[in-house]
GROMACS .gro file of C-alpha atoms in nm:
model
  428
    1MET     CA    1   9.616   0.995  -3.761
    2THR     CA    2   9.592   0.971  -3.387
    3THR     CA    3   9.572   1.259  -3.147
    4ASN     CA    4   9.588   1.095  -2.817
    5THR     CA    5   9.862   1.325  -2.674
    6SER     CA    6   9.665   1.629  -2.767
    7GLU     CA    7   9.366   1.482  -2.609
    8ALA     CA    8   9.544   1.423  -2.283
    9LEU     CA    9   9.704   1.760  -2.277
   10PHE     CA   10   9.356   1.934  -2.324
   11ALA     CA   11   9.195   1.723  -2.055
   12LYS     CA   12   9.467   1.836  -1.830
   13ALA     CA   13   9.473   2.193  -1.937
   14LYS     CA   14   9.102   2.232  -1.855
   15ASN     CA   15   9.200   2.178  -1.491
   16PHE     CA   16   9.421   2.484  -1.491
   17ILE     CA   17   9.342   2.710  -1.783
   18PRO     CA   18   8.993   2.847  -1.836
   19GLY     CA   19   8.828   2.641  -2.105
   20GLY     CA   20   9.165   2.472  -2.144
   21VAL     CA   21   9.311   2.739  -2.379
   22ASN     CA   22   9.468   3.087  -2.349
   23SER     CA   23   9.249   3.233  -2.638
   24PRO     CA   24   8.893   3.118  -2.694
   25VAL     CA   25   8.893   3.030  -3.066
   26ARG     CA   26   9.175   2.782  -2.996
   27ALA     CA   27   8.925   2.554  -2.832
   28PHE     CA   28   8.746   2.428  -3.137
   29ARG     CA   29   8.412   2.501  -3.005
   30SER     CA   30   8.261   2.640  -3.320
   31VAL     CA   31   8.358   2.336  -3.513
   32GLY     CA   32   8.353   2.063  -3.273
   33GLY     CA   33   8.600   1.820  -3.129
   34ASN     CA   34   8.906   1.911  -2.923
   35PRO     CA   35   9.211   2.120  -3.023
   36ILE     CA   36   9.525   2.005  -3.159
   37PHE     CA   37   9.837   2.091  -2.940
   38ILE     CA   38  10.120   2.223  -3.185
   39LYS     CA   39  10.492   2.113  -3.100
   40ARG     CA   40  10.682   2.278  -3.381
   41ALA     CA   41  10.661   2.426  -3.701
   42LYS     CA   42  10.879   2.485  -4.025
   43GLY     CA   43  10.812   2.650  -4.349
   44ALA     CA   44  10.452   2.559  -4.473
   45TYR     CA   45  10.423   2.279  -4.206
   46ILE     CA   46  10.318   2.248  -3.849
   47PHE     CA   47  10.365   1.951  -3.635
   48ASP     CA   48  10.141   1.836  -3.339
   49GLU     CA   49  10.223   1.657  -3.018
   50ASP     CA   50  10.160   1.312  -3.179
   51ASP     CA   51  10.395   1.410  -3.470
   52ASN     CA   52  10.117   1.452  -3.715
   53GLN     CA   53  10.210   1.696  -4.010
   54TYR     CA   54   9.989   1.969  -4.135
   55ILE     CA   55  10.000   2.227  -4.430
   56GLU     CA   56   9.872   2.526  -4.239
   57LEU     CA   57   9.691   2.827  -4.357
   58ILE     CA   58   9.683   3.023  -4.056
   59ASN     CA   59  10.033   3.128  -4.001
   60SER     CA   60  10.003   3.220  -3.627
   61TRP     CA   61   9.686   3.434  -3.751
   62GLY     CA   62   9.907   3.625  -3.980
   63PRO     CA   63  10.240   3.699  -3.888
   64MET     CA   64  10.429   3.415  -4.041
   65ILE     CA   65  10.406   3.564  -4.385
   66LEU     CA   66  10.743   3.396  -4.497
   67GLY     CA   67  10.652   3.076  -4.335
   68HIS     CA   68  10.754   2.927  -3.991
   69ALA     CA   69  11.103   2.951  -3.841
   70PHE     CA   70  11.218   3.183  -4.121
   71GLU     CA   71  11.599   3.148  -4.080
   72PRO     CA   72  11.707   3.519  -4.083
   73VAL     CA   73  11.448   3.592  -3.819
   74GLU     CA   74  11.566   3.285  -3.612
   75GLN     CA   75  11.932   3.402  -3.648
   76ALA     CA   76  11.848   3.768  -3.537
   77VAL     CA   77  11.683   3.641  -3.222
   78SER     CA   78  11.961   3.415  -3.141
   79GLU     CA   79  12.210   3.682  -3.161
   80ALA     CA   80  11.985   3.913  -2.941
   81ILE     CA   81  11.925   3.691  -2.701
   82LYS     CA   82  12.313   3.680  -2.593
   83ASN     CA   83  12.277   4.052  -2.481
   84SER     CA   84  11.985   3.962  -2.231
   85PHE     CA   85  11.630   3.941  -2.277
   86SER     CA   86  11.481   4.288  -2.171
   87PHE     CA   87  11.624   4.616  -2.042
   88GLY     CA   88  11.321   4.840  -1.966
   89ALA     CA   89  11.541   5.106  -2.136
   90PRO     CA   90  11.573   5.263  -2.485
   91THR     CA   91  11.758   5.059  -2.740
   92ARG     CA   92  11.903   5.126  -3.088
   93ARG     CA   93  11.679   4.883  -3.258
   94GLU     CA   94  11.347   5.067  -3.146
   95VAL     CA   95  11.475   5.383  -3.321
   96GLU     CA   96  11.552   5.190  -3.639
   97MET     CA   97  11.205   5.005  -3.607
   98ALA     CA   98  11.034   5.321  -3.596
   99GLU     CA   99  11.223   5.463  -3.898
  100LEU     CA  100  11.157   5.160  -4.100
  101ILE     CA  101  10.782   5.155  -4.018
  102ILE     CA  102  10.762   5.538  -4.097
  103SER     CA  103  10.922   5.468  -4.444
  104MET     CA  104  10.703   5.171  -4.531
  105VAL     CA  105  10.372   5.289  -4.422
  106PRO     CA  106  10.236   5.609  -4.593
  107SER     CA  107  10.028   5.771  -4.331
  108ILE     CA  108  10.272   5.719  -4.028
  109GLU     CA  109  10.488   6.016  -3.916
  110LYS     CA  110  10.557   5.903  -3.569
  111VAL     CA  111  10.496   5.569  -3.393
  112ARG     CA  112  10.499   5.396  -3.055
  113MET     CA  113  10.584   5.047  -2.982
  114VAL     CA  114  10.357   4.828  -2.747
  115ASN     CA  115  10.319   4.450  -2.695
  116SER     CA  116  10.003   4.347  -2.875
  117GLY     CA  117   9.738   4.452  -3.121
  118THR     CA  118   9.492   4.486  -2.857
  119GLU     CA  119   9.727   4.721  -2.652
  120ALA     CA  120   9.784   4.921  -2.985
  121THR     CA  121   9.400   4.969  -3.058
  122MET     CA  122   9.321   5.051  -2.677
  123ALA     CA  123   9.606   5.309  -2.697
  124ALA     CA  124   9.485   5.472  -3.032
  125ILE     CA  125   9.156   5.523  -2.898
  126ARG     CA  126   9.278   5.703  -2.596
  127VAL     CA  127   9.497   5.927  -2.794
  128ALA     CA  128   9.207   6.015  -3.037
  129ARG     CA  129   9.001   6.103  -2.723
  130GLY     CA  130   9.281   6.314  -2.595
  131TYR     CA  131   9.347   6.490  -2.919
  132THR     CA  132   8.992   6.567  -2.992
  133GLY     CA  133   8.855   6.622  -2.654
  134ARG     CA  134   8.563   6.404  -2.738
  135GLU     CA  135   8.449   6.069  -2.583
  136LYS     CA  136   8.244   5.866  -2.837
  137ILE     CA  137   8.382   5.626  -3.099
  138ILE     CA  138   8.241   5.451  -3.394
  139LYS     CA  139   8.321   5.077  -3.449
  140PHE     CA  140   8.168   4.832  -3.705
  141GLU     CA  141   7.974   4.514  -3.648
  142GLY     CA  142   8.195   4.225  -3.705
  143CYS     CA  143   8.515   4.408  -3.689
  144TYR     CA  144   8.748   4.294  -3.392
  145HIS     CA  145   9.006   4.513  -3.228
  146GLY     CA  146   9.114   4.313  -2.953
  147HIS     CA  147   8.936   4.260  -2.600
  148GLY     CA  148   8.937   4.612  -2.481
  149ASP     CA  149   8.611   4.721  -2.330
  150SER     CA  150   8.528   4.964  -2.590
  151PHE     CA  151   8.546   4.711  -2.874
  152LEU     CA  152   8.325   4.435  -2.696
  153ILE     CA  153   8.006   4.612  -2.796
  154ALA     CA  154   7.710   4.474  -3.003
  155ALA     CA  155   7.446   4.718  -3.147
  156GLY     CA  156   7.061   4.679  -3.212
  157SER     CA  157   6.817   4.920  -3.384
  158GLY     CA  158   6.899   5.192  -3.103
  159ALA     CA  159   7.271   5.208  -3.224
  160VAL     CA  160   7.242   5.580  -3.305
  161THR     CA  161   7.197   5.677  -2.942
  162MET     CA  162   7.319   5.369  -2.716
  163GLY     CA  163   7.506   5.045  -2.699
  164VAL     CA  164   7.460   4.730  -2.529
  165PRO     CA  165   7.762   4.544  -2.362
  166ASP     CA  166   7.828   4.220  -2.538
  167SER     CA  167   8.047   4.078  -2.249
  168PRO     CA  168   8.000   4.073  -1.891
  169GLY     CA  169   8.242   4.303  -1.719
  170VAL     CA  170   8.178   4.586  -1.990
  171THR     CA  171   8.013   4.874  -1.826
  172LYS     CA  172   7.695   5.051  -1.956
  173GLY     CA  173   7.900   5.378  -1.941
  174VAL     CA  174   8.158   5.224  -2.190
  175ALA     CA  175   7.873   5.089  -2.412
  176ASN     CA  176   7.712   5.441  -2.430
  177ASP     CA  177   8.027   5.585  -2.574
  178THR     CA  178   8.058   5.314  -2.831
  179LEU     CA  179   7.852   5.349  -3.159
  180THR     CA  180   7.834   5.072  -3.402
  181ALA     CA  181   7.750   5.058  -3.786
  182PRO     CA  182   7.718   4.782  -4.027
  183TYR     CA  183   8.043   4.746  -4.235
  184ASN     CA  184   8.033   4.884  -4.593
  185ASN     CA  185   7.725   5.114  -4.505
  186LEU     CA  186   7.821   5.486  -4.550
  187GLU     CA  187   7.464   5.606  -4.475
  188ALA     CA  188   7.468   5.437  -4.136
  189VAL     CA  189   7.791   5.604  -4.039
  190GLN     CA  190   7.648   5.947  -4.146
  191MET     CA  191   7.358   5.905  -3.937
  192LEU     CA  192   7.563   5.824  -3.637
  193CYS     CA  193   7.751   6.149  -3.702
  194ASP     CA  194   7.453   6.340  -3.735
  195ALA     CA  195   7.290   6.219  -3.403
  196ASN     CA  196   7.609   6.264  -3.224
  197LYS     CA  197   7.726   6.599  -3.366
  198GLY     CA  198   8.064   6.704  -3.223
  199GLN     CA  199   8.093   6.418  -2.979
  200ILE     CA  200   8.261   6.138  -3.187
  201ALA     CA  201   8.658   6.128  -3.122
  202ALA     CA  202   8.735   5.834  -3.359
  203LEU     CA  203   8.612   5.590  -3.619
  204ILE     CA  204   8.805   5.246  -3.611
  205LEU     CA  205   8.776   4.975  -3.848
  206GLU     CA  206   8.963   4.672  -4.026
  207PRO     CA  207   9.009   4.833  -4.381
  208VAL     CA  208   8.983   4.471  -4.498
  209VAL     CA  209   8.794   4.265  -4.216
  210GLY     CA  210   8.959   3.944  -4.103
  211ASN     CA  211   8.743   3.868  -3.774
  212MET     CA  212   8.406   3.789  -3.958
  213GLY     CA  213   8.595   3.604  -4.227
  214CYS     CA  214   8.754   3.793  -4.506
  215VAL     CA  215   8.533   4.085  -4.601
  216LEU     CA  216   8.648   4.346  -4.854
  217PRO     CA  217   8.539   4.703  -4.865
  218LYS     CA  218   8.301   4.807  -5.157
  219GLU     CA  219   8.440   5.044  -5.413
  220GLY     CA  220   8.472   5.388  -5.263
  221TYR     CA  221   8.374   5.277  -4.900
  222LEU     CA  222   8.712   5.360  -4.737
  223GLN     CA  223   8.743   5.690  -4.911
  224GLY     CA  224   8.377   5.761  -4.821
  225LEU     CA  225   8.477   5.704  -4.442
  226ARG     CA  226   8.793   5.930  -4.501
  227ASP     CA  227   8.570   6.215  -4.641
  228ILE     CA  228   8.309   6.186  -4.339
  229CYS     CA  229   8.589   6.195  -4.083
  230THR     CA  230   8.748   6.473  -4.227
  231LYS     CA  231   8.426   6.671  -4.257
  232GLU     CA  232   8.330   6.592  -3.894
  233GLY     CA  233   8.674   6.629  -3.724
  234ILE     CA  234   8.684   6.280  -3.639
  235VAL     CA  235   9.014   6.066  -3.604
  236LEU     CA  236   9.004   5.787  -3.876
  237ILE     CA  237   9.199   5.482  -3.740
  238PHE     CA  238   9.275   5.187  -3.962
  239ASP     CA  239   9.310   4.861  -3.770
  240GLU     CA  240   9.600   4.707  -3.974
  241VAL     CA  241   9.699   4.454  -3.717
  242MET     CA  242   9.614   4.179  -3.984
  243THR     CA  243   9.647   4.382  -4.306
  244GLY     CA  244   9.964   4.560  -4.235
  245PHE     CA  245  10.266   4.457  -4.425
  246ARG     CA  246  10.062   4.188  -4.586
  247LEU     CA  247   9.826   4.323  -4.848
  248ALA     CA  248  10.117   4.543  -4.952
  249LYS     CA  249  10.445   4.681  -4.801
  250GLY     CA  250  10.232   4.970  -4.674
  251GLY     CA  251   9.924   4.773  -4.585
  252ALA     CA  252   9.585   4.805  -4.695
  253GLN     CA  253   9.613   5.189  -4.691
  254GLU     CA  254   9.865   5.162  -4.968
  255ARG     CA  255   9.680   4.904  -5.160
  256PHE     CA  256   9.340   5.110  -5.154
  257GLY     CA  257   9.497   5.441  -5.173
  258VAL     CA  258   9.317   5.590  -4.846
  259MET     CA  259   9.524   5.738  -4.570
  260PRO     CA  260   9.386   5.728  -4.211
  261ASP     CA  261   9.498   5.953  -3.927
  262LEU     CA  262   9.625   5.673  -3.704
  263THR     CA  263   9.717   5.297  -3.779
  264THR     CA  264   9.750   5.010  -3.549
  265LEU     CA  265   9.980   4.730  -3.619
  266GLY     CA  266  10.099   4.398  -3.484
  267LYS     CA  267  10.154   4.032  -3.592
  268ILE     CA  268  10.403   4.065  -3.892
  269ILE     CA  269  10.578   4.364  -3.719
  270GLY     CA  270  10.717   4.113  -3.462
  271GLY     CA  271  10.819   3.840  -3.696
  272GLY     CA  272  10.628   3.594  -3.459
  273MET     CA  273  10.710   3.753  -3.128
  274PRO     CA  274  10.462   3.951  -2.922
  275VAL     CA  275  10.472   4.315  -3.071
  276GLY     CA  276  10.211   4.592  -3.142
  277ALA     CA  277  10.244   4.954  -3.243
  278TYR     CA  278  10.041   5.253  -3.316
  279GLY     CA  279  10.137   5.556  -3.514
  280GLY     CA  280  10.010   5.836  -3.740
  281LYS     CA  281  10.013   6.211  -3.785
  282ALA     CA  282  10.275   6.389  -3.589
  283GLU     CA  283  10.039   6.647  -3.435
  284ILE     CA  284   9.826   6.347  -3.306
  285MET     CA  285  10.112   6.139  -3.180
  286ASN     CA  286  10.257   6.431  -3.005
  287CYS     CA  287   9.978   6.409  -2.762
  288VAL     CA  288  10.146   6.091  -2.623
  289SER     CA  289  10.343   6.105  -2.299
  290PRO     CA  290  10.613   6.214  -2.242
  291GLN     CA  291  10.571   6.460  -2.505
  292GLY     CA  292  10.193   6.520  -2.449
  293PRO     CA  293   9.941   6.458  -2.179
  294VAL     CA  294   9.788   6.117  -2.275
  295TYR     CA  295   9.945   5.851  -2.080
  296GLN     CA  296  10.050   5.529  -2.215
  297ALA     CA  297  10.341   5.297  -2.096
  298GLY     CA  298  10.460   4.954  -2.105
  299THR     CA  299  10.775   4.779  -1.940
  300LEU     CA  300  10.830   4.535  -2.233
  301SER     CA  301  10.734   4.777  -2.500
  302GLY     CA  302  11.032   4.778  -2.763
  303ASN     CA  303  11.158   4.447  -2.616
  304PRO     CA  304  11.504   4.396  -2.766
  305ILE     CA  305  11.435   4.038  -2.867
  306ALA     CA  306  11.105   4.142  -3.043
  307MET     CA  307  11.281   4.434  -3.217
  308ALA     CA  308  11.534   4.205  -3.361
  309ALA     CA  309  11.272   3.973  -3.481
  310GLY     CA  310  11.050   4.239  -3.629
  311LEU     CA  311  11.340   4.443  -3.791
  312THR     CA  312  11.468   4.144  -3.973
  313MET     CA  313  11.117   4.066  -4.111
  314LEU     CA  314  11.029   4.392  -4.210
  315HIS     CA  315  11.373   4.465  -4.374
  316HIS     CA  316  11.320   4.138  -4.581
  317LEU     CA  317  10.991   4.248  -4.685
  318ASN     CA  318  11.101   4.602  -4.770
  319ASP     CA  319  11.403   4.487  -4.972
  320HIS     CA  320  11.218   4.197  -5.156
  321PRO     CA  321  10.893   4.336  -5.320
  322GLY     CA  322  10.882   4.007  -5.518
  323VAL     CA  323  10.736   3.850  -5.187
  324TYR     CA  324  10.405   4.038  -5.264
  325THR     CA  325  10.410   3.928  -5.617
  326GLN     CA  326  10.455   3.576  -5.502
  327LEU     CA  327  10.190   3.598  -5.242
  328GLU     CA  328   9.940   3.732  -5.517
  329ALA     CA  329  10.001   3.468  -5.733
  330THR     CA  330   9.965   3.199  -5.461
  331GLY     CA  331   9.617   3.350  -5.341
  332ASN     CA  332   9.498   3.378  -5.699
  333GLN     CA  333   9.603   3.019  -5.768
  334ILE     CA  334   9.432   2.867  -5.463
  335VAL     CA  335   9.116   3.084  -5.481
  336SER     CA  336   9.067   3.019  -5.861
  337GLY     CA  337   9.119   2.648  -5.798
  338ILE     CA  338   8.856   2.642  -5.529
  339ARG     CA  339   8.621   2.832  -5.737
  340SER     CA  340   8.676   2.589  -6.015
  341ILE     CA  341   8.596   2.306  -5.769
  342LEU     CA  342   8.284   2.473  -5.643
  343ASP     CA  343   8.165   2.506  -6.011
  344LYS     CA  344   8.244   2.161  -6.090
  345LEU     CA  345   8.045   2.046  -5.776
  346ASN     CA  346   7.768   2.283  -5.862
  347LEU     CA  347   7.808   2.454  -5.506
  348ASN     CA  348   7.718   2.828  -5.488
  349TYR     CA  349   7.944   2.908  -5.181
  350GLN     CA  350   8.107   3.244  -5.161
  351ILE     CA  351   8.493   3.309  -5.148
  352ASN     CA  352   8.615   3.636  -5.049
  353HIS     CA  353   8.976   3.706  -5.136
  354VAL     CA  354   9.234   4.002  -5.159
  355GLY     CA  355   9.608   3.913  -5.194
  356SER     CA  356   9.714   3.642  -4.944
  357MET     CA  357   9.395   3.659  -4.737
  358TYR     CA  358   9.066   3.454  -4.825
  359SER     CA  359   8.762   3.285  -4.670
  360LEU     CA  360   8.528   3.026  -4.791
  361PHE     CA  361   8.183   3.100  -4.660
  362PHE     CA  362   7.914   2.827  -4.655
  363THR     CA  363   7.662   3.043  -4.792
  364GLU     CA  364   7.483   3.122  -5.129
  365THR     CA  365   7.439   3.498  -5.004
  366PRO     CA  366   7.728   3.745  -5.105
  367VAL     CA  367   7.928   3.831  -4.798
  368VAL     CA  368   7.975   4.215  -4.741
  369ASP     CA  369   7.908   4.261  -4.382
  370PHE     CA  370   7.842   4.082  -4.051
  371GLU     CA  371   7.482   4.021  -4.124
  372THR     CA  372   7.552   3.842  -4.460
  373ALA     CA  373   7.850   3.642  -4.293
  374LYS     CA  374   7.610   3.494  -4.035
  375THR     CA  375   7.398   3.340  -4.309
  376SER     CA  376   7.668   3.085  -4.341
  377ASP     CA  377   7.621   2.723  -4.235
  378THR     CA  378   7.846   2.688  -3.953
  379ALA     CA  379   7.778   2.319  -3.917
  380LYS     CA  380   7.873   2.251  -4.282
  381PHE     CA  381   8.187   2.459  -4.206
  382GLY     CA  382   8.280   2.239  -3.903
  383LYS     CA  383   8.238   1.916  -4.130
  384TYR     CA  384   8.453   2.097  -4.390
  385PHE     CA  385   8.746   2.196  -4.114
  386HIS     CA  386   8.751   1.843  -3.991
  387GLY     CA  387   8.748   1.690  -4.336
  388MET     CA  388   9.068   1.913  -4.442
  389LEU     CA  389   9.225   1.836  -4.098
  390ASP     CA  390   9.192   1.471  -4.162
  391LYS     CA  391   9.371   1.525  -4.505
  392GLY     CA  392   9.669   1.734  -4.333
  393ILE     CA  393   9.545   2.072  -4.406
  394TYR     CA  394   9.509   2.289  -4.093
  395LEU     CA  395   9.268   2.576  -4.121
  396ALA     CA  396   9.138   2.837  -3.884
  397PRO     CA  397   8.883   2.667  -3.656
  398SER     CA  398   8.596   2.917  -3.732
  399GLN     CA  399   8.375   2.994  -4.012
  400TYR     CA  400   8.455   3.380  -3.915
  401GLU     CA  401   8.835   3.394  -3.937
  402ALA     CA  402   9.033   3.468  -4.247
  403LEU     CA  403   9.290   3.239  -4.384
  404PHE     CA  404   9.657   3.359  -4.428
  405LEU     CA  405   9.911   3.255  -4.695
  406SER     CA  406  10.288   3.246  -4.680
  407THR     CA  407  10.571   3.242  -4.937
  408ALA     CA  408  10.667   2.892  -4.786
  409LEU     CA  409  10.375   2.731  -4.986
  410SER     CA  410  10.519   2.547  -5.295
  411GLN     CA  411  10.332   2.422  -5.595
  412GLU     CA  412  10.306   2.094  -5.449
  413ASN     CA  413  10.152   2.237  -5.128
  414ILE     CA  414   9.911   2.427  -5.341
  415ALA     CA  415   9.823   2.099  -5.544
  416GLU     CA  416   9.775   1.911  -5.209
  417ILE     CA  417   9.533   2.204  -5.078
  418LEU     CA  418   9.322   2.189  -5.382
  419ALA     CA  419   9.302   1.818  -5.394
  420ALA     CA  420   9.180   1.802  -5.025
  421ASN     CA  421   8.924   2.070  -5.104
  422GLU     CA  422   8.779   1.881  -5.388
  423ALA     CA  423   8.770   1.559  -5.201
  424VAL     CA  424   8.607   1.722  -4.881
  425LEU     CA  425   8.360   1.952  -5.060
  426SER     CA  426   8.231   1.656  -5.266
  427MET     CA  427   8.136   1.484  -4.935
  428ILE     CA  428   7.975   1.731  -4.720
   0.00000   0.00000   0.00000
């Protein structure tokens, strides 16, 4: 396998784009080496600029749940383009999209379309603050909600009273309004609430974490957060940008049976196009302009091309519940296969898995939060990543990213994935 074209493109890109990439994880810094530049994709495969073929387990970080270039979505986009690319005005499909989302996601009564998951989370926090008249929020260590200032905060032992900006450009004022807690720790959340009584507008989390690797909520954890938020008058926000329409038709909230006040969505709802959304209880969403005083706007929100792609994707998922049965079976088959390989090789690494999401952590410590995720051997993961890449399996280039499966994976693909895992794990 040669990657000369990718190497040349990356060298050129570094002259014009910070770090040579438009999103940091793409730079391969955490695994070593240089990124592969992708030219096209179809079904379970992606192809790079040197025409190497890979079975891929990222699926554009989640949205390609039906595989790449799903033909009904392609056709819908082709038809929509004929009517122009953007209007900056209301369209029929926006109404149809809102109606469909509300019918599929249990907690959403009204919804607003935006252009990305980051935009959705930023807007949801603003609405929660406007609705409650409070300023502080709680987020969780290792949960990623986009690059909004409020979300780029790390916490030390002084988390109860203050935060520390984790990125230059984030002000201390923003940090002071952002409280952080360890994931899967209800006691820490209650301590924050007690120390900041009547000041917390919202609590936001990934109900299943995808951005420290796949980390599942402990039994009763999500309901415990729901109970705390109800008691304290805090808006509970589920960031379902990754899990929405993936773990079930109604997302993680349907799978775990816990209803948030607001939900943020993205990825799958665009069918691969740049789309986000936030929605929830009508009384909260009615605070959004022009119905209410909380301002949020976007020229390209509800873009007709994106709506055509997203509607087709969601209709397919809504009308074909067998998709989730298939994804569940595929996930179980791959993960059980890797577990058998680890047992055979006497390796006590950890696998976290739910539905069509999973992560292999190179640690012997069960991974339940960010601190335990950080016990992983990232150098060993880098060797694993490149070993799998050499065998034609394209993984997320970071130990701290979940993998996402699609219905395009065949039994032959699954066999190839497991064979590559056994070969690579036996050598590192």
